[in-house]
């Protein structure tokens, strides 16, 4: 083939290839596969901790900021206690008990005085006072007769003026003594209202003082606010009670899981929703159910091992009740961190 023929053949091949290329460019691309769509609601995952339903109660000295020393410790860690049971006593318990006994004695004295005023005099006292009134009245009558006789003898010269004056003075004195004795008899027969009111006020004050003394004595003791288990003891007899308090107590018969749910996931959480709890080191997964949703949003309290997790995330506390198997397995694991999956 000549040179000219080769050039013509090459141009023909280029023309055919160009037409095919433009035909491929003009044809529409094949449709892309459709993205998968969700067919239902999505669950929520969160970190949580094991906590008794009664919460962990930390018991401190009831006296507030007063610095005191522990005198007696009546329980040990792991002991089961009943509500109101005495757990510990502080060093000032004996002194406060003595003050309470003194206040009780003062109250008894005030009540006895009031009862004596209300009852007035005893029958024997009333009879003795009546006899005294009668004796003074008889003496007064004799003195009056002597005074009248002496006064009649003065004008005749048979009697002296001094004798008459003396008899009259004796009669006057006896009259005063009779009035005094009659007033005392009236007091024995019936007490004055103002005396009774004063005695009642003293009894009320003694009641208040006794109640305060008993309350002060009770502040020297630590009693169990609930029936439960002693989890931890912070001080021993002879130690000074610090900021940690005396001991911790909780009711371990019912446990809960407190999950920190992100605020953006909260709309997908509902009361009664089932949940699954994963406990580190446990092959078994425990069942739970959402029992309460918190009312406030706060910073995340559970530490996560995820290096890209937001450390300042805001969460809401969601409480989940555990089944019996979970409560039995986690009874000695309060505050343990777990993983929670709340189903839709």
Short mmCIF file of C-alpha atoms in Angstrom, two decimals, residues 17 48 54 65 90 106 110 123 188 243 315 332:
data_model
loop_
_atom_site.label_atom_id
_atom_site.label_comp_id
_atom_site.label_asym_id
_atom_site.label_seq_id
_atom_site.Cartn_x
_atom_site.Cartn_y
_atom_site.Cartn_z
CA UNK A 17 -13.31 5.73 17.02
CA UNK A 48 -24.36 3.12 83.54
CA UNK A 54 -32.81 3.12 98.19
CA UNK A 65 -20.25 20.74 112.22
CA UNK A 90 -20.35 9.54 120.20
CA UNK A 106 -37.03 19.31 136.97
CA UNK A 110 -42.79 21.37 138.43
CA UNK A 123 -57.72 17.18 154.91
CA UNK A 188 -55.88 25.49 151.74
CA UNK A 243 -16.00 14.80 106.47
CA UNK A 315 -26.70 13.53 79.66
CA UNK A 332 -22.03 -6.69 96.07
#
